[in-house]
Amino acid sequence: MQDVATESGMSPGNLYRYFASKEDLVVGLVGRDRERVLKRTVEVCQAEDFPAALEGFLVSLIEENEDIDLSLSLEIGAEARRNPVLAKVLRQFDCETEEAMLQLLHRLQATGAIATSAGPVDVLKLVSTLVQGLCVRRSVEADFDVGREVRRTMAVIRAAMT
């Protein structure tokens, strides 16, 4: 709460004029990120070249977020393990983005853009795991090279889709 108060330029006590609890504040932060990420996910899923659009999205997602944002995401994820309300909010967020991606992957498989050996759910879980790993590494590695690591990740994703 102290970090949020400092960032917002107000006292921790004043934050409670806007949020009834720390939980409400965290849910608000998740909601803010949800809108941005869901919008970008839908854009990626509508792109002609899905792998290229995904690569651009990953670079922007990781570069646009300052370290504190990614670190905060890690903290929120850890808190969700202890807080069922927050866990439900995060799961809903994941379900919304995964549903958009899964619909796209089913279309890509139907057109032959994804090999039949790699099912859409498998590709979705791979992409999700790799993206989360990139975000964690970006948060904890001081010398993290976004471009290089996204290129490596995309090579794995492209291989899984062929």
mmCIF file of C-alpha atoms in Angstrom:
data_model
loop_
_atom_site.group_PDB
_atom_site.id
_atom_site.type_symbol
_atom_site.label_atom_id
_atom_site.label_comp_id
_atom_site.label_asym_id
_atom_site.label_seq_id
_atom_site.Cartn_x
_atom_site.Cartn_y
_atom_site.Cartn_z
ATOM 1 C CA MET A 1 0.000 0.000 0.000
ATOM 2 C CA GLN A 2 2.900 2.322 0.742
ATOM 3 C CA ASP A 3 4.294 1.831 -2.772
ATOM 4 C CA VAL A 4 0.887 2.500 -4.349
ATOM 5 C CA ALA A 5 0.433 5.575 -2.181
ATOM 6 C CA THR A 6 3.862 6.900 -3.111
ATOM 7 C CA GLU A 7 3.243 6.272 -6.825
ATOM 8 C CA SER A 8 -0.133 7.996 -6.674
ATOM 9 C CA GLY A 9 1.197 10.925 -4.654
ATOM 10 C CA MET A 10 -1.106 10.444 -1.678
ATOM 11 C CA SER A 11 -1.001 8.968 1.784
ATOM 12 C CA PRO A 12 -1.924 5.313 2.381
ATOM 13 C CA GLY A 13 -4.883 6.467 4.453
ATOM 14 C CA ASN A 14 -6.164 8.597 1.593
ATOM 15 C CA LEU A 15 -6.202 5.539 -0.697
ATOM 16 C CA TYR A 16 -8.958 4.112 1.463
ATOM 17 C CA ARG A 17 -11.180 7.021 0.452
ATOM 18 C CA TYR A 18 -11.195 5.467 -3.037
ATOM 19 C CA PHE A 19 -10.909 1.774 -2.183
ATOM 20 C CA ALA A 20 -12.664 0.036 0.695
ATOM 21 C CA SER A 21 -9.788 -2.397 1.195
ATOM 22 C CA LYS A 22 -6.426 -3.504 -0.111
ATOM 23 C CA GLU A 23 -8.278 -6.294 -1.926
ATOM 24 C CA ASP A 24 -10.470 -3.752 -3.751
ATOM 25 C CA LEU A 25 -7.372 -1.823 -4.791
ATOM 26 C CA VAL A 26 -5.710 -4.961 -6.177
ATOM 27 C CA VAL A 27 -8.903 -5.963 -8.012
ATOM 28 C CA GLY A 28 -8.929 -2.451 -9.505
ATOM 29 C CA LEU A 29 -5.342 -2.854 -10.701
ATOM 30 C CA VAL A 30 -6.205 -6.197 -12.297
ATOM 31 C CA GLY A 31 -9.214 -4.586 -13.985
ATOM 32 C CA ARG A 32 -7.045 -1.825 -15.419
ATOM 33 C CA ASP A 33 -4.599 -4.332 -16.892
ATOM 34 C CA ARG A 34 -7.416 -6.635 -18.027
ATOM 35 C CA GLU A 35 -8.853 -4.029 -20.384
ATOM 36 C CA ARG A 36 -5.504 -3.264 -21.989
ATOM 37 C CA VAL A 37 -4.388 -6.877 -22.371
ATOM 38 C CA LEU A 38 -7.761 -8.136 -23.574
ATOM 39 C CA LYS A 39 -7.931 -5.391 -26.214
ATOM 40 C CA ARG A 40 -4.449 -6.259 -27.471
ATOM 41 C CA THR A 41 -5.222 -10.002 -27.418
ATOM 42 C CA VAL A 42 -8.272 -9.463 -29.612
ATOM 43 C CA GLU A 43 -6.166 -7.356 -32.020
ATOM 44 C CA VAL A 44 -3.547 -10.117 -32.232
ATOM 45 C CA CYS A 45 -6.229 -12.727 -32.843
ATOM 46 C CA GLN A 46 -7.671 -10.701 -35.721
ATOM 47 C CA ALA A 47 -4.320 -10.118 -37.427
ATOM 48 C CA GLU A 48 -3.547 -11.740 -40.778
ATOM 49 C CA ASP A 49 -0.161 -13.002 -39.565
ATOM 50 C CA PHE A 50 -0.782 -14.369 -36.069
ATOM 51 C CA PRO A 51 2.853 -15.214 -35.184
ATOM 52 C CA ALA A 52 4.093 -11.785 -36.278
ATOM 53 C CA ALA A 53 1.266 -10.053 -34.401
ATOM 54 C CA LEU A 54 1.940 -12.140 -31.302
ATOM 55 C CA GLU A 55 5.639 -11.303 -31.442
ATOM 56 C CA GLY A 56 4.894 -7.577 -31.660
ATOM 57 C CA PHE A 57 2.430 -7.858 -28.799
ATOM 58 C CA LEU A 58 4.948 -9.659 -26.598
ATOM 59 C CA VAL A 59 7.641 -7.081 -27.230
ATOM 60 C CA SER A 60 5.255 -4.226 -26.444
ATOM 61 C CA LEU A 61 3.776 -5.998 -23.410
ATOM 62 C CA ILE A 62 7.182 -6.540 -21.877
ATOM 63 C CA GLU A 63 8.796 -3.259 -22.950
ATOM 64 C CA GLU A 64 5.832 -1.009 -22.128
ATOM 65 C CA ASN A 65 5.595 -2.357 -18.614
ATOM 66 C CA GLU A 66 8.151 -0.971 -16.247
ATOM 67 C CA ASP A 67 9.817 -3.424 -13.881
ATOM 68 C CA ILE A 68 7.506 -2.405 -11.057
ATOM 69 C CA ASP A 69 4.422 -3.318 -13.108
ATOM 70 C CA LEU A 70 5.741 -6.793 -13.852
ATOM 71 C CA SER A 71 6.870 -7.197 -10.260
ATOM 72 C CA LEU A 72 3.441 -6.096 -9.121
ATOM 73 C CA SER A 73 1.903 -8.738 -11.371
ATOM 74 C CA LEU A 74 4.034 -11.352 -9.642
ATOM 75 C CA GLU A 75 2.913 -10.070 -6.249
ATOM 76 C CA ILE A 76 -0.720 -10.149 -7.321
ATOM 77 C CA GLY A 77 -0.322 -13.727 -8.538
ATOM 78 C CA ALA A 78 1.214 -14.729 -5.210
ATOM 79 C CA GLU A 79 -1.588 -12.996 -3.322
ATOM 80 C CA ALA A 80 -4.169 -14.868 -5.425
ATOM 81 C CA ARG A 81 -2.866 -18.131 -3.985
ATOM 82 C CA ARG A 82 -3.997 -16.903 -0.553
ATOM 83 C CA ASN A 83 -7.027 -14.860 -1.540
ATOM 84 C CA PRO A 84 -9.952 -16.679 -3.208
ATOM 85 C CA VAL A 85 -11.616 -13.444 -4.355
ATOM 86 C CA LEU A 86 -8.496 -12.318 -6.164
ATOM 87 C CA ALA A 87 -7.919 -15.841 -7.505
ATOM 88 C CA LYS A 88 -11.401 -15.773 -9.047
ATOM 89 C CA VAL A 89 -10.785 -12.359 -10.646
ATOM 90 C CA LEU A 90 -7.465 -13.505 -12.125
ATOM 91 C CA ARG A 91 -8.959 -16.756 -13.389
ATOM 92 C CA GLN A 92 -11.767 -14.830 -15.103
ATOM 93 C CA PHE A 93 -9.161 -12.552 -16.699
ATOM 94 C CA ASP A 94 -7.201 -15.586 -17.925
ATOM 95 C CA CYS A 95 -10.356 -17.254 -19.258
ATOM 96 C CA GLU A 96 -11.301 -14.176 -21.300
ATOM 97 C CA THR A 97 -7.900 -13.898 -22.969
ATOM 98 C CA GLU A 98 -7.591 -17.650 -23.429
ATOM 99 C CA GLU A 99 -11.032 -17.870 -25.058
ATOM 100 C CA ALA A 100 -10.105 -15.251 -27.673
ATOM 101 C CA MET A 101 -6.843 -17.052 -28.387
ATOM 102 C CA LEU A 102 -8.452 -20.504 -28.471
ATOM 103 C CA GLN A 103 -11.023 -19.409 -31.057
ATOM 104 C CA LEU A 104 -8.195 -18.158 -33.268
ATOM 105 C CA LEU A 105 -6.161 -21.333 -32.834
ATOM 106 C CA HIS A 106 -9.159 -23.477 -33.805
ATOM 107 C CA ARG A 107 -9.561 -21.380 -36.981
ATOM 108 C CA LEU A 108 -5.849 -21.699 -37.760
ATOM 109 C CA GLN A 109 -5.983 -25.453 -37.342
ATOM 110 C CA ALA A 110 -9.075 -25.697 -39.563
ATOM 111 C CA THR A 111 -7.228 -23.847 -42.333
ATOM 112 C CA GLY A 112 -4.065 -25.911 -41.903
ATOM 113 C CA ALA A 113 -1.978 -23.108 -40.415
ATOM 114 C CA ILE A 114 -1.466 -25.253 -37.304
ATOM 115 C CA ALA A 115 -0.457 -28.867 -37.719
ATOM 116 C CA THR A 116 -3.027 -31.364 -36.546
ATOM 117 C CA SER A 117 -0.471 -32.898 -34.171
ATOM 118 C CA ALA A 118 -0.442 -29.725 -32.093
ATOM 119 C CA GLY A 119 -3.965 -29.161 -30.882
ATOM 120 C CA PRO A 120 -5.229 -25.643 -30.201
ATOM 121 C CA VAL A 121 -5.433 -26.229 -26.452
ATOM 122 C CA ASP A 122 -1.844 -27.487 -26.385
ATOM 123 C CA VAL A 123 -0.615 -24.467 -28.350
ATOM 124 C CA LEU A 124 -2.637 -22.147 -26.090
ATOM 125 C CA LYS A 125 -1.109 -23.620 -22.931
ATOM 126 C CA LEU A 126 2.372 -23.432 -24.448
ATOM 127 C CA VAL A 127 1.913 -19.776 -25.423
ATOM 128 C CA SER A 128 0.460 -18.928 -22.009
ATOM 129 C CA THR A 129 3.284 -20.635 -20.145
ATOM 130 C CA LEU A 130 5.981 -19.043 -22.276
ATOM 131 C CA VAL A 131 4.480 -15.547 -21.992
ATOM 132 C CA GLN A 132 4.200 -15.842 -18.217
ATOM 133 C CA GLY A 133 7.791 -17.060 -18.087
ATOM 134 C CA LEU A 134 8.974 -14.086 -20.147
ATOM 135 C CA CYS A 135 7.227 -11.698 -17.785
ATOM 136 C CA VAL A 136 8.742 -13.346 -14.715
ATOM 137 C CA ARG A 137 12.217 -13.337 -16.226
ATOM 138 C CA ARG A 138 11.858 -9.693 -17.303
ATOM 139 C CA SER A 139 10.912 -8.840 -13.748
ATOM 140 C CA VAL A 140 13.826 -10.603 -12.069
ATOM 141 C CA GLU A 141 16.713 -10.510 -14.573
ATOM 142 C CA ALA A 142 18.570 -7.211 -14.676
ATOM 143 C CA ASP A 143 20.132 -7.938 -18.090
ATOM 144 C CA PHE A 144 17.008 -9.339 -19.748
ATOM 145 C CA ASP A 145 17.127 -8.722 -23.516
ATOM 146 C CA VAL A 146 13.472 -8.390 -24.572
ATOM 147 C CA GLY A 147 14.069 -8.682 -28.317
ATOM 148 C CA ARG A 148 16.326 -11.711 -28.075
ATOM 149 C CA GLU A 149 14.105 -13.563 -25.613
ATOM 150 C CA VAL A 150 10.907 -12.856 -27.531
ATOM 151 C CA ARG A 151 12.570 -14.110 -30.742
ATOM 152 C CA ARG A 152 13.596 -17.318 -28.961
ATOM 153 C CA THR A 153 10.117 -17.772 -27.566
ATOM 154 C CA MET A 154 8.490 -17.178 -30.939
ATOM 155 C CA ALA A 155 10.782 -19.768 -32.547
ATOM 156 C CA VAL A 156 9.392 -22.337 -30.097
ATOM 157 C CA ILE A 157 5.802 -21.216 -30.708
ATOM 158 C CA ARG A 158 6.235 -21.331 -34.484
ATOM 159 C CA ALA A 159 7.758 -24.806 -34.217
ATOM 160 C CA ALA A 160 4.792 -25.976 -32.133
ATOM 161 C CA MET A 161 2.393 -24.662 -34.772
ATOM 162 C CA THR A 162 4.019 -26.465 -37.727
#
